Coordinates of C-alpha atoms and ligand atoms in Angstrom, one line a residue:
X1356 CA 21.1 -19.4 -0.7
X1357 CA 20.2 -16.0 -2.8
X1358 CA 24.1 -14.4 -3.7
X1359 CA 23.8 -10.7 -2.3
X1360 CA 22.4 -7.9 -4.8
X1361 CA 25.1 -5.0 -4.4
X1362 CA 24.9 -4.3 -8.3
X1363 CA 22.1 -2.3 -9.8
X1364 CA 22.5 -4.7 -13.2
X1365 CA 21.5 -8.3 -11.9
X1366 CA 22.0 -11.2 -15.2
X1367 CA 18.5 -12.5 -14.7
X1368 CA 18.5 -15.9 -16.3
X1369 CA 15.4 -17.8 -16.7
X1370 CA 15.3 -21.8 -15.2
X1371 CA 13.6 -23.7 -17.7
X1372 CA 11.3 -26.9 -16.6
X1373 CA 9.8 -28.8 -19.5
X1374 CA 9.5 -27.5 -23.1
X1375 CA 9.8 -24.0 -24.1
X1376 CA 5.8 -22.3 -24.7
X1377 CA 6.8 -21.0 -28.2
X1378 CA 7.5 -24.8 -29.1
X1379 CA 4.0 -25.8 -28.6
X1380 CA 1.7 -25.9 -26.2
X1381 CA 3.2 -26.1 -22.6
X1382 CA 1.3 -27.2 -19.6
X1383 CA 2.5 -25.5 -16.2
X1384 CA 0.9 -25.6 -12.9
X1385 CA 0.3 -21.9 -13.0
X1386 CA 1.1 -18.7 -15.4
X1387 CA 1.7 -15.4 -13.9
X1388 CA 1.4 -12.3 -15.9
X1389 CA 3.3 -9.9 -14.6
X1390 CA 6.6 -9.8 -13.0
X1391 CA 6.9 -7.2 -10.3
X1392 CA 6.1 -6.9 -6.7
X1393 CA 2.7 -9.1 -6.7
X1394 CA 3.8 -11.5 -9.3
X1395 CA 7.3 -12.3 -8.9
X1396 CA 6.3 -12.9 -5.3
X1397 CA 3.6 -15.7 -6.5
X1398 CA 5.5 -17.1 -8.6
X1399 CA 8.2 -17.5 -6.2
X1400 CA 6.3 -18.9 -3.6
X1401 CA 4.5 -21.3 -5.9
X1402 CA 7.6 -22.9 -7.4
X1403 CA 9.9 -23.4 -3.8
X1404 CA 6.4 -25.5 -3.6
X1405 CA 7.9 -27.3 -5.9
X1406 CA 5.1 -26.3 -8.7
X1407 CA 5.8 -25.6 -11.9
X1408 CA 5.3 -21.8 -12.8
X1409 CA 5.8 -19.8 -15.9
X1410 CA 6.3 -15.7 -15.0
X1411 CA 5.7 -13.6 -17.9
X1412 CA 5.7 -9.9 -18.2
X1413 CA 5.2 -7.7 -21.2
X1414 CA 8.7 -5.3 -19.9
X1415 CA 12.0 -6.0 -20.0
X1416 CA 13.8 -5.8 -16.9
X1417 CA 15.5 -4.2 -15.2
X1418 CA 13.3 -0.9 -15.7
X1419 CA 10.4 0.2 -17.3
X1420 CA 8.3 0.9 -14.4
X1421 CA 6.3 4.3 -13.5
X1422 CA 8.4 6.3 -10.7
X1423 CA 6.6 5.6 -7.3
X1424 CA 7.4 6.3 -3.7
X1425 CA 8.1 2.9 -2.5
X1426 CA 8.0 2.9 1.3
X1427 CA 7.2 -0.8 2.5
X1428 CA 6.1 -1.0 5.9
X1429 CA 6.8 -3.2 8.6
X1430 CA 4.1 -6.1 7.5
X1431 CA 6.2 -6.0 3.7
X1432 CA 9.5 -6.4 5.6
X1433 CA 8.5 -9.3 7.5
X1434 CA 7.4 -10.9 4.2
X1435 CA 11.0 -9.7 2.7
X1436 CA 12.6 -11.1 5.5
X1437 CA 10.7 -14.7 5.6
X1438 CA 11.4 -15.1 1.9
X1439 CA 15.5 -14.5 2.8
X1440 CA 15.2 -11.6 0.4
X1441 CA 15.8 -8.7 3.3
X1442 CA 19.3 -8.7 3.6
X1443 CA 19.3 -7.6 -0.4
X1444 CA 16.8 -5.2 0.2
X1445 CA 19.3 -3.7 3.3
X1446 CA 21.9 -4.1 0.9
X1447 CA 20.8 -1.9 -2.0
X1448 CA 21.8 1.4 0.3
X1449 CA 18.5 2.1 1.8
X1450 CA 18.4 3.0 5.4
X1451 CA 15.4 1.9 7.7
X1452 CA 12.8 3.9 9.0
X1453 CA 12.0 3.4 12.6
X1454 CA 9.2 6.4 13.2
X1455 CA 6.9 8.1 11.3
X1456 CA 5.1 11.1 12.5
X1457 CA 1.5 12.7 11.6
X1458 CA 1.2 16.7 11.8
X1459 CA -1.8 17.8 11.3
X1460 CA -1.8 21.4 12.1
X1461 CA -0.6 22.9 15.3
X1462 CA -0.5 19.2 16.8
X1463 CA 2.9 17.2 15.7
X1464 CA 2.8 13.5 16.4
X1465 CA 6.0 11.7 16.2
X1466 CA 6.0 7.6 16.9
X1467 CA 8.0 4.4 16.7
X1468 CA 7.0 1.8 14.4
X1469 CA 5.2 -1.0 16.8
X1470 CA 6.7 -4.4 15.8
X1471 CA 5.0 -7.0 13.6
X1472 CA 6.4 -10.5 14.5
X1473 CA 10.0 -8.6 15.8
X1474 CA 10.0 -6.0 13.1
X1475 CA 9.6 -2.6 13.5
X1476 CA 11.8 -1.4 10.5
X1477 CA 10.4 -0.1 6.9
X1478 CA 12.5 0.6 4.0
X1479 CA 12.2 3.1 0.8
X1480 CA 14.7 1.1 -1.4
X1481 CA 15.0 2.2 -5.3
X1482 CA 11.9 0.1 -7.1
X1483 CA 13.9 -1.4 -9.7
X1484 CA 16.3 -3.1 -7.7
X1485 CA 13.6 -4.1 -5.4
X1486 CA 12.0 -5.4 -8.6
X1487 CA 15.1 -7.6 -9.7
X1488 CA 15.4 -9.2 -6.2
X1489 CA 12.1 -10.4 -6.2
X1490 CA 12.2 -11.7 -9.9
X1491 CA 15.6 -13.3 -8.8
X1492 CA 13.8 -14.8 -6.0
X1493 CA 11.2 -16.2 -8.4
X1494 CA 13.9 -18.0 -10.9
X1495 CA 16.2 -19.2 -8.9
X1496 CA 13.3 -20.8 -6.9
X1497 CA 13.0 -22.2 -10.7
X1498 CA 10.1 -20.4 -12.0
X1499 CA 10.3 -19.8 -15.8
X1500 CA 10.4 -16.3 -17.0
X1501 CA 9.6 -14.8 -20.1
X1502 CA 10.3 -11.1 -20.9
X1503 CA 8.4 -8.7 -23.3
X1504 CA 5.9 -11.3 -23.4
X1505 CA 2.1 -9.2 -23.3
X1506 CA -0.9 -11.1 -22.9
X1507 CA -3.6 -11.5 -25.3
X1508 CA -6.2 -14.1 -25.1
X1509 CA -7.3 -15.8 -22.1
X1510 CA -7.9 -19.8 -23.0
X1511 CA -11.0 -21.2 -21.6
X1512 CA -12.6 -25.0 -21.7
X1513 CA -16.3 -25.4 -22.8
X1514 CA -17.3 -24.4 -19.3
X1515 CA -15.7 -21.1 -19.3
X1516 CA -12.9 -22.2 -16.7
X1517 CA -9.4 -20.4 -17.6
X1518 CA -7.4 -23.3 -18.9
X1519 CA -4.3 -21.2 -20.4
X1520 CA -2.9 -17.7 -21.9
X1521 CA -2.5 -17.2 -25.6
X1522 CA 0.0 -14.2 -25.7
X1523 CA 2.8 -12.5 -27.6
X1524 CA 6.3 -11.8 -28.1
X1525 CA 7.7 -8.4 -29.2
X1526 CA 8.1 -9.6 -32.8
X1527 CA 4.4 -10.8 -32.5
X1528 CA 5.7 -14.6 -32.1
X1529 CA 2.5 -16.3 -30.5
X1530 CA 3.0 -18.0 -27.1
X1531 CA 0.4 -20.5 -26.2
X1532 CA 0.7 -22.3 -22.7
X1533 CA -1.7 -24.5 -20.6
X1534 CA -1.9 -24.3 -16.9
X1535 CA -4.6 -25.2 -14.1
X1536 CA -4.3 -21.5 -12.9
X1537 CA -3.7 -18.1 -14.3
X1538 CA -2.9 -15.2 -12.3
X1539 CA -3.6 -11.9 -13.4
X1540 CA -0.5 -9.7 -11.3
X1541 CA -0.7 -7.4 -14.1
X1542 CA -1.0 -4.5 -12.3
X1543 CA -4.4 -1.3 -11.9
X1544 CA -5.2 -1.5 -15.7
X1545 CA -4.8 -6.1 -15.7
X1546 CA -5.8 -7.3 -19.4
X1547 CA -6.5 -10.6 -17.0
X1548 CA -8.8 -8.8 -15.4
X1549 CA -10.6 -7.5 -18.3
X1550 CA -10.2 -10.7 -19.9
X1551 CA -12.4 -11.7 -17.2
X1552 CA -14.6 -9.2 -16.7
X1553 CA -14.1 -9.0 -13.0
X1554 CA -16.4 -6.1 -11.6
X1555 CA -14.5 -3.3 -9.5
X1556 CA -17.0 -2.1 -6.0
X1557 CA -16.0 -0.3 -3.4
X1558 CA -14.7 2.6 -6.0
X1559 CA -13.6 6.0 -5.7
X1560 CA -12.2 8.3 -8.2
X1561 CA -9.1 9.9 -7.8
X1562 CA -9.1 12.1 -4.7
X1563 CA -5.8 14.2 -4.7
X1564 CA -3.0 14.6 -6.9
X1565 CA 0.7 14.6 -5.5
X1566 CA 4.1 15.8 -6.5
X1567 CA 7.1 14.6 -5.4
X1568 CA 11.0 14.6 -6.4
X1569 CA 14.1 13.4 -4.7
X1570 CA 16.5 15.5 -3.0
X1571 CA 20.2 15.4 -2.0
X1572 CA 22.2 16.8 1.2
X1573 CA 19.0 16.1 3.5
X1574 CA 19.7 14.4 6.9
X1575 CA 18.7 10.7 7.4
X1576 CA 16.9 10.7 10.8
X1577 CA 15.1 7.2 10.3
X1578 CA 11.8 9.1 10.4
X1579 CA 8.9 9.6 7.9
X1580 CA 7.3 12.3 8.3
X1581 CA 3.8 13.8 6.5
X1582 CA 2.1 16.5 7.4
X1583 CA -1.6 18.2 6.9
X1584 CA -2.3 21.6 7.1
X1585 CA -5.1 24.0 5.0
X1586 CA -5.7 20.8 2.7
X1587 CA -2.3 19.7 1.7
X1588 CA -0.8 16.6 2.5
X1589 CA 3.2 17.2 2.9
X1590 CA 5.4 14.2 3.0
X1591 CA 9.1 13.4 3.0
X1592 CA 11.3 10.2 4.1
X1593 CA 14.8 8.5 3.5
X1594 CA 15.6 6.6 0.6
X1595 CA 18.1 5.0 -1.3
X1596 CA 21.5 6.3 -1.8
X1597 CA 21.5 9.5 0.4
X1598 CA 18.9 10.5 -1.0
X1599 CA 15.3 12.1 0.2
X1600 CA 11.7 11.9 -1.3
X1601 CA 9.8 15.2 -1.1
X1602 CA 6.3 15.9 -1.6
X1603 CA 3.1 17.2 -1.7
X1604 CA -0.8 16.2 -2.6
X1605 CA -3.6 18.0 -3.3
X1606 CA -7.3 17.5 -3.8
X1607 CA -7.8 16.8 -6.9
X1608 CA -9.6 20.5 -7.5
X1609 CA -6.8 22.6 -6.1
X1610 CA -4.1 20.6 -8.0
X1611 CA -1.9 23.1 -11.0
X1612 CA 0.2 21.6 -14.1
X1613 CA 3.3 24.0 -13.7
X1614 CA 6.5 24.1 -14.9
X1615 CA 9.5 22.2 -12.2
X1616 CA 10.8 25.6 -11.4
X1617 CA 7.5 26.7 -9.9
X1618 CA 6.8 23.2 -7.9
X1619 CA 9.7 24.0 -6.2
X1620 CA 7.9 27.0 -5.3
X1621 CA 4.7 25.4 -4.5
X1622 CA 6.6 22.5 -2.2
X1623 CA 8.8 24.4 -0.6
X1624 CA 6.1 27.1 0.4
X1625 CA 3.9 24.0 1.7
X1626 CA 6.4 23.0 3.8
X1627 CA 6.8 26.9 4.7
X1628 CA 3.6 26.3 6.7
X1629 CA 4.0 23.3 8.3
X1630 CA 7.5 22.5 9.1
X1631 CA 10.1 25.9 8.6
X1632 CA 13.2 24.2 9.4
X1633 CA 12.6 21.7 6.9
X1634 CA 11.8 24.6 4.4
X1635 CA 14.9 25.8 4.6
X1636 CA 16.5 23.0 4.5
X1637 CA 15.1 22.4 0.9
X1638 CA 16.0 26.0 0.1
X1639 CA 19.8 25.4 1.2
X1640 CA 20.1 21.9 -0.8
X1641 CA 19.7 20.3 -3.9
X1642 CA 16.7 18.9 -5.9
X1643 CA 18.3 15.9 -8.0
X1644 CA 15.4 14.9 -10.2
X1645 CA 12.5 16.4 -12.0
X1646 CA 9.0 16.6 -10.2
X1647 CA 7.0 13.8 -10.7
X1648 CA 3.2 13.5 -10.6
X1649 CA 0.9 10.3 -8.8
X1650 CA -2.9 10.3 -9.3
X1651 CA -4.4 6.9 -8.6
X1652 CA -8.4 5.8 -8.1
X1653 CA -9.4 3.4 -5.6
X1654 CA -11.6 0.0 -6.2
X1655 CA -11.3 -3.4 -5.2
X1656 CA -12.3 -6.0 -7.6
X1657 CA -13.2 -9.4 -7.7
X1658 CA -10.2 -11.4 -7.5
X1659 CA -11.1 -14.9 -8.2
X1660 CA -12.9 -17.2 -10.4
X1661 CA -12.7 -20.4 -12.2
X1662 CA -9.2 -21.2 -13.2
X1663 CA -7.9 -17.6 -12.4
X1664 CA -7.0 -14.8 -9.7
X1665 CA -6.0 -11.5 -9.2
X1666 CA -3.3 -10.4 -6.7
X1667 CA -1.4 -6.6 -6.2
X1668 CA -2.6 -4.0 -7.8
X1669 CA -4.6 -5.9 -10.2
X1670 CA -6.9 -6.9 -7.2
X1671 CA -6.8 -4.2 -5.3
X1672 CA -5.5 -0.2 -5.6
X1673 CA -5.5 2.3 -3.4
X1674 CA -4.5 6.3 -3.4
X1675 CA -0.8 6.1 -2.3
X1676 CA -1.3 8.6 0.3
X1677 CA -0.9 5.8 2.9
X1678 CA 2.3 3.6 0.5
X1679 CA 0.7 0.5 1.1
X1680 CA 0.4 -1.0 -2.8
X1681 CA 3.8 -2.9 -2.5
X1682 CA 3.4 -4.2 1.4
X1683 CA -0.3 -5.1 0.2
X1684 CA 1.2 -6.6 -2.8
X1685 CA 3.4 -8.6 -1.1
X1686 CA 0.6 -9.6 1.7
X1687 CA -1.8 -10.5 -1.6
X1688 CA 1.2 -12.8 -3.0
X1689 CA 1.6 -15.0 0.3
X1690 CA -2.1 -15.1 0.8
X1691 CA -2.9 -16.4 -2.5
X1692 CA -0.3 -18.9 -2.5
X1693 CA -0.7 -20.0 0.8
X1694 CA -4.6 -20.5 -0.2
X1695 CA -4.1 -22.3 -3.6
X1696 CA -0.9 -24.5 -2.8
X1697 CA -2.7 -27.1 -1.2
X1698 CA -5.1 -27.6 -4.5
X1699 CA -2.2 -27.7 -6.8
X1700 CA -0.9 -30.6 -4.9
X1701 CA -4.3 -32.6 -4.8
X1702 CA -5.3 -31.7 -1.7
X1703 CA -8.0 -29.4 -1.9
X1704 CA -10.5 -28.2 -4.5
X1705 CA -8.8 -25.2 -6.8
X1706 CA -12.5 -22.8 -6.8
X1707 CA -13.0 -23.3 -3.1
X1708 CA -9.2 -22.5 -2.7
X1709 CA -9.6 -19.1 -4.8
X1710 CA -12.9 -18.3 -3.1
X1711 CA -11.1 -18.6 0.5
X1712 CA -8.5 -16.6 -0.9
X1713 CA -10.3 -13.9 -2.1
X1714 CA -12.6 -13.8 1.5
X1715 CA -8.6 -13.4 3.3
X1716 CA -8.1 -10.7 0.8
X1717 CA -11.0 -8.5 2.0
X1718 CA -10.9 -9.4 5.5
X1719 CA -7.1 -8.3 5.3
X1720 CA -7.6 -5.1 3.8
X1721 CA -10.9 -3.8 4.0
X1722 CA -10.3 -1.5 6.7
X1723 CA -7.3 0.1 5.5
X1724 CA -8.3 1.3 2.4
X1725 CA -11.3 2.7 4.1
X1726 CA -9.1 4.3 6.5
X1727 CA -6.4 5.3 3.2
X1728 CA -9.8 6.5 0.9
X1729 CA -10.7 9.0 4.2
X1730 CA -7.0 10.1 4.6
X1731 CA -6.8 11.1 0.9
X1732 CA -9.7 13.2 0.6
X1733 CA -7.2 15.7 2.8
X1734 CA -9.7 17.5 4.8
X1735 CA -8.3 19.8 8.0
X1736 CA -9.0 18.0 11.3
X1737 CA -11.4 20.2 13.5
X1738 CA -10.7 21.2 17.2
X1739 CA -11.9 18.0 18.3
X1740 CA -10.2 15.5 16.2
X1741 CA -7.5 17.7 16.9
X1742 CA -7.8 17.2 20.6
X1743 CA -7.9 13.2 19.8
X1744 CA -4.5 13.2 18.2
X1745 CA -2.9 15.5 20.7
X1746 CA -4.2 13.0 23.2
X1747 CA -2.0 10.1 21.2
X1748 CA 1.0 12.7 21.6
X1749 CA 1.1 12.0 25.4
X1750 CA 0.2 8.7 24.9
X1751 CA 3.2 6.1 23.3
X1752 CA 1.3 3.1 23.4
X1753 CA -1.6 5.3 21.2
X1754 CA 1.1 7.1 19.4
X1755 CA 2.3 3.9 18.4
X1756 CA -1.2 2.6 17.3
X1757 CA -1.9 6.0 15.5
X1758 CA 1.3 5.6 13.4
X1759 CA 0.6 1.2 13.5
X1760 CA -2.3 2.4 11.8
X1761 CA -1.0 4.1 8.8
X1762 CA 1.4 1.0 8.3
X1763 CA -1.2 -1.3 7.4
X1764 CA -0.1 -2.6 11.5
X1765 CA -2.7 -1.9 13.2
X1766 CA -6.4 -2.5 11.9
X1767 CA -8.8 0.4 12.1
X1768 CA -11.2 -1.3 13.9
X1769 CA -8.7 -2.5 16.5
X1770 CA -7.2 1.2 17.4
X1771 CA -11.0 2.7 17.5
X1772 CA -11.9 0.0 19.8
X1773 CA -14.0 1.7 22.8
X1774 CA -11.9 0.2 24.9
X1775 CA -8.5 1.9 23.7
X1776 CA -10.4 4.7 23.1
X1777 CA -11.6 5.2 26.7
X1778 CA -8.0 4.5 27.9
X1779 CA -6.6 8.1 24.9
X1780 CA -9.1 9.9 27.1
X1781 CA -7.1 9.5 30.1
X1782 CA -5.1 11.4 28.2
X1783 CA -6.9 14.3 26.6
X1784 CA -5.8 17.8 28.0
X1785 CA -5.8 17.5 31.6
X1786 CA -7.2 19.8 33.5
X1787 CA -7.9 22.5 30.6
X1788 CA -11.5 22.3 28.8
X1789 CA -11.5 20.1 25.7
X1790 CA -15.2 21.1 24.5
X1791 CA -18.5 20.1 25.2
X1792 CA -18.1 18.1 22.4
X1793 CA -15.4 15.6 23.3
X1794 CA -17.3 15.5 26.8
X1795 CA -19.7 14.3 24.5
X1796 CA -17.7 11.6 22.7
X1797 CA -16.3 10.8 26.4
X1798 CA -19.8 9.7 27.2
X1799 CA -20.3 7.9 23.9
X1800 CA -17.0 5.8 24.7
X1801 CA -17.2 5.5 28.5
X1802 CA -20.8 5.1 28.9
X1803 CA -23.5 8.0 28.8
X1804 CA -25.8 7.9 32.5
X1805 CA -28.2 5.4 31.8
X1806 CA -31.3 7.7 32.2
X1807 CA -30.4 10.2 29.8
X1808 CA -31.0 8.5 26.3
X1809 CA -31.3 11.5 24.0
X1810 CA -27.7 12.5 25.1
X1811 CA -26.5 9.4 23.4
X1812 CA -28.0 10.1 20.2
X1813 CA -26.8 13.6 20.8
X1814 CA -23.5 12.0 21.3
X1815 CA -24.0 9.8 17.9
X1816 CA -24.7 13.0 16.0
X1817 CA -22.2 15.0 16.6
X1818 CA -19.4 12.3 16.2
X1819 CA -21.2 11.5 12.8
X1820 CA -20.9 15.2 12.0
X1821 CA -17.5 16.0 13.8
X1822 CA -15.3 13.7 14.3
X1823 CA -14.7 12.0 10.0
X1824 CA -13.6 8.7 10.2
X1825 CA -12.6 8.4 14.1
X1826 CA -16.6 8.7 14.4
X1827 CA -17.6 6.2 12.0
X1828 CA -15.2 3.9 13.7
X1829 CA -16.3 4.8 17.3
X1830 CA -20.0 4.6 16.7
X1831 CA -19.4 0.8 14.8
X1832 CA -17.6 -0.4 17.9
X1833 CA -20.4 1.4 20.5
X1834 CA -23.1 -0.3 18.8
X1835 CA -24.9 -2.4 21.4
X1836 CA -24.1 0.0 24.7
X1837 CA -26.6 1.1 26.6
X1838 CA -29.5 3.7 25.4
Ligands
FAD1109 C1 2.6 7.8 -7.4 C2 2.6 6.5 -6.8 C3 3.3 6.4 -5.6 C4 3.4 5.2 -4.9 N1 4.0 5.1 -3.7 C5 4.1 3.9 -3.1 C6 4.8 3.7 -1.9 O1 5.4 4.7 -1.4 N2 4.7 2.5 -1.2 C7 4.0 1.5 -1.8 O2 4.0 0.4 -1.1 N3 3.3 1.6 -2.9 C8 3.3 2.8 -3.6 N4 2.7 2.9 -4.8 C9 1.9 1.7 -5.3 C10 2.8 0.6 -5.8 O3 3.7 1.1 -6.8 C11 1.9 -0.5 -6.4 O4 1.0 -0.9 -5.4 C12 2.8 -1.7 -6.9 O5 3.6 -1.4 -7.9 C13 1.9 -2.9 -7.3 O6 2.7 -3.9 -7.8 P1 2.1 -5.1 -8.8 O7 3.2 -6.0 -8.9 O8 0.8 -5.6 -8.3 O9 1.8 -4.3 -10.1 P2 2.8 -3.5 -11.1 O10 4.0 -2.9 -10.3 O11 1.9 -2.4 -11.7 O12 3.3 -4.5 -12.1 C14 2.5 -5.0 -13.1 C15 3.3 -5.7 -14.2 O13 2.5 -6.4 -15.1 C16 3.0 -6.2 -16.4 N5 1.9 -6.3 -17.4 C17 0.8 -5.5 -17.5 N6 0.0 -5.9 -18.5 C18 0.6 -7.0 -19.0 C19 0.2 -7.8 -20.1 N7 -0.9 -7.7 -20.8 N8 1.0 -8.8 -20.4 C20 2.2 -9.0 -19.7 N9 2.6 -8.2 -18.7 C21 1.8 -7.2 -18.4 C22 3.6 -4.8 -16.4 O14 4.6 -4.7 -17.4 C23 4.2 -4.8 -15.0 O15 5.5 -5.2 -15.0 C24 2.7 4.1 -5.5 C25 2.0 4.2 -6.7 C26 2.0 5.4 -7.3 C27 1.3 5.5 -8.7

């Protein structure tokens, strides 16, 4: 049983199995480098296995991460919860976050969470005591950890399989250590995966730029809610201790260096034109840190190969307009030692392990960071994408979905399905005139009369042109209909 984590200054004691690495060369079952979200969750899972793991990270902790947002949706809580970490998580001051809501323009979409194996919840709690729970997790589960420990070398036998790490303390002590596998959790810029030379695909540059501070005196409603409106992405939700993150993000080209006094400007005048109330709210209460600024490019790269793997960010990063790096993180950790527990126990063979692992990754996220690459380009929705979402409005069930979506919940594919699709339409302004061209899409989805071929392709060209993302996800799953 983990003791509860009320204090932000946790002792973190390393449980050491076998000989020290500095003492000569130590074999372990695995080495992890790096020791936050992604890898303290490997290394965690892989030692209550009962294998032996050494955790090293180049930081001492607590601290020394980059300020981030930290919302972990309802797929990161269940992990949270399974692992018996959640209650610490609750406990940290955090409240949970029950709805978020999408406003894009004149059309304000507020829904609940749907549930993922009974939870509905998500949490914002401060990263560094996240961070310490997790790495708590990992040593008491009796994984070895070694601070301000930076990788250097990868070790590899005559047929180029990673056998080992040949790294170094602060004081440039060297730390040599054997193991049959080497996971690189080492974060978007992993010296594993350079080491390796594992290709990126599947890249885009960075596609917005985002401010964002925290603010006291704010109301905790339970709700996140982000906006878009004339190409800005406005964002705020509950976090720890009282407090609330504000925000905004820009493309990339409309994005200004200025001064905190004139962000406050910027934000505030951003919210201005989306959300009033709330502007005034900020204008009434209290700013509590300075402005911070997030610019992150998207790839997915190879995450496996002989005697090594990737997992978090290492393996996969993403724009954090949808915050899904720590529940994706902690998805990664669970799949990849799920996939390679049964090798290290003799079961299974290690490369086909990693290769199955790496297939789960893609399958698992593939369609969300499509779906996160299209949201962060932070183009207006047009009158009939705008018809679509005030359609969800009426609808909870697609409400639900809509906001499911954005939580890494609901797979893209699954919510553009025709068949959920043709039930939104149901809902789509009744009785008014929603535009020849959702008429259009209406046929696409329910079935365009049989004799009138070119109204399909008519249909398939205007959602290519009209309808962003929606489209591309409506003409996949109408492939195959009729014309
Ligand atoms: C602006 C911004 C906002 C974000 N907001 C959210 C959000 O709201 N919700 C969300 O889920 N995600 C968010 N993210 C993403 C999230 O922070 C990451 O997805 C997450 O931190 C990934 O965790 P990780 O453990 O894989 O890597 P990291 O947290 O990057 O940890 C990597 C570790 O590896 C160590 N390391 C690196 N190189 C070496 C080496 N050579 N030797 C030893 N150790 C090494 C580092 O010291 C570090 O401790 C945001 C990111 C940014 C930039």
């Amino acid at each position: 049983m983990l003791p509860s984590f009320q204090s932000a200054k946790l002792p973190i004691r390393s449980t050491v199995r076998g000989r020290r690495p500095d003492m000569g060369v130590a074999m372990y079952d695995v080495i992890v480098v790096g020791a936050r979200v992604s890898g303290a969750a490997t290394a965690m899972l892989l030692s209550k296995a009962g294998h032996r793991v050494l955790l090293l990270d180049r930081a001492k902790f607590p601290g020394g991460k980059a300020a981030a947002t930290n919302l972990i949706h309802p797929p990161g809580i269940l992990r949270l919860r399974r692992w018996g970490l959640l209650d610490a998580v609750r406990a940290t001051g955090c409240p949970p976050i029950h709805s978020y809501g999408l406003q894009s323009g004149p059309v304000a979409l507020m829904a609940r969470l749907p549930a993922v194996d009974g939870v509905a919840e998500a949490y914002s709690p401060e990263r560094t005591k996240l961070d310490e729970i997790l790495l708590q997790g990992a040593v008491e589960a009796g994984a070895e950890l070694r601070e301000q420990v930076a990788l250097r070398e990868l070790l590899t036998d005559d047929h180029g399989t990673v056998i080992g790490v040949r790294a170094e303390t602060e004081d440039r002590t060297p730390v040599v250590a054997h193991a049959r596998l080497v996971v690189g959790a080492d974060g978007a810029n992993s010296t594993v995966a350079r080491l390796v030379g594992a290709e990126k695909y599947d890249t885009s540059p960075v596609l917005n730029k985002s401010h964002w501070s925290y603010w006291s005196g704010l109301p905790h409603d339970g709700r996140v809610r982000t906006y878009r409106h004339h190409h800005k992405h406005a964002f705020t939700w509950p976090t720890h201790d009282g407090l609330t993150i504000v925000g905004v993000a820009l493309p990339v080209k409309d994005f200004q260096a200025a001064p905190d006094e004139e962000r406050d400007k910027t934000v505030i005048a951003a919210f201005d034109e989306v959300d009033p109330d709330f502007a005034a709210r900020l204008r009434e209460t209290e700013r509590v840190d300075r402005w911070m600024t997030g610019a992150v490019p998207n790839f997915l790269r190879r995450s496996h190969g002989r005697g090594w793997a990737l997992v978090g960010d290492a393996g996969y990063t993403r724009d954090p307009i949808t915050a899904a790096g720590i529940t994706d993180a902690l998805r990664g950790a669970e799949l990849l030692a799920e996939a390679v527990e049964p090798a290290l126990s003799g079961d299974r063979d290690l490369n086909q392990a990693l290769a199955g692992y790496a297939r789960r990754r893609d399958a698992l996220v593939r369609g969300h960071y499509r779906y996160t690459r299209d949201h962060a380009m932070i183009a207006d929705h047009n009158r009939e994408e705008l018809e679509i979402i005030r359609a969800m409005t009426r609808s909870p069930e697609h409400g639900s979905g809509m906001v499911g979506m954005f939580a890494t919940i609901v797979p893209p594919a699954e919510f553009y399905a025709p068949a959920n699709i043709h039930a939104l339409f149901d809902h789509v302004t009744p009785g008014g005139d929603p535009g020849w061209k959702i008429r259009m899409v209406k046929w696409l989805v329910r079935g365009a009369p049989r004799h009138l071929p070119p109204v399909t392709r008519l249909a398939d060209r205007l959602i290519a042109a009209n309808l962003g993302s929606m489209g591309t996800y409506l003409l996949g799953g109408s492939a195959g209909r009729t014309a």
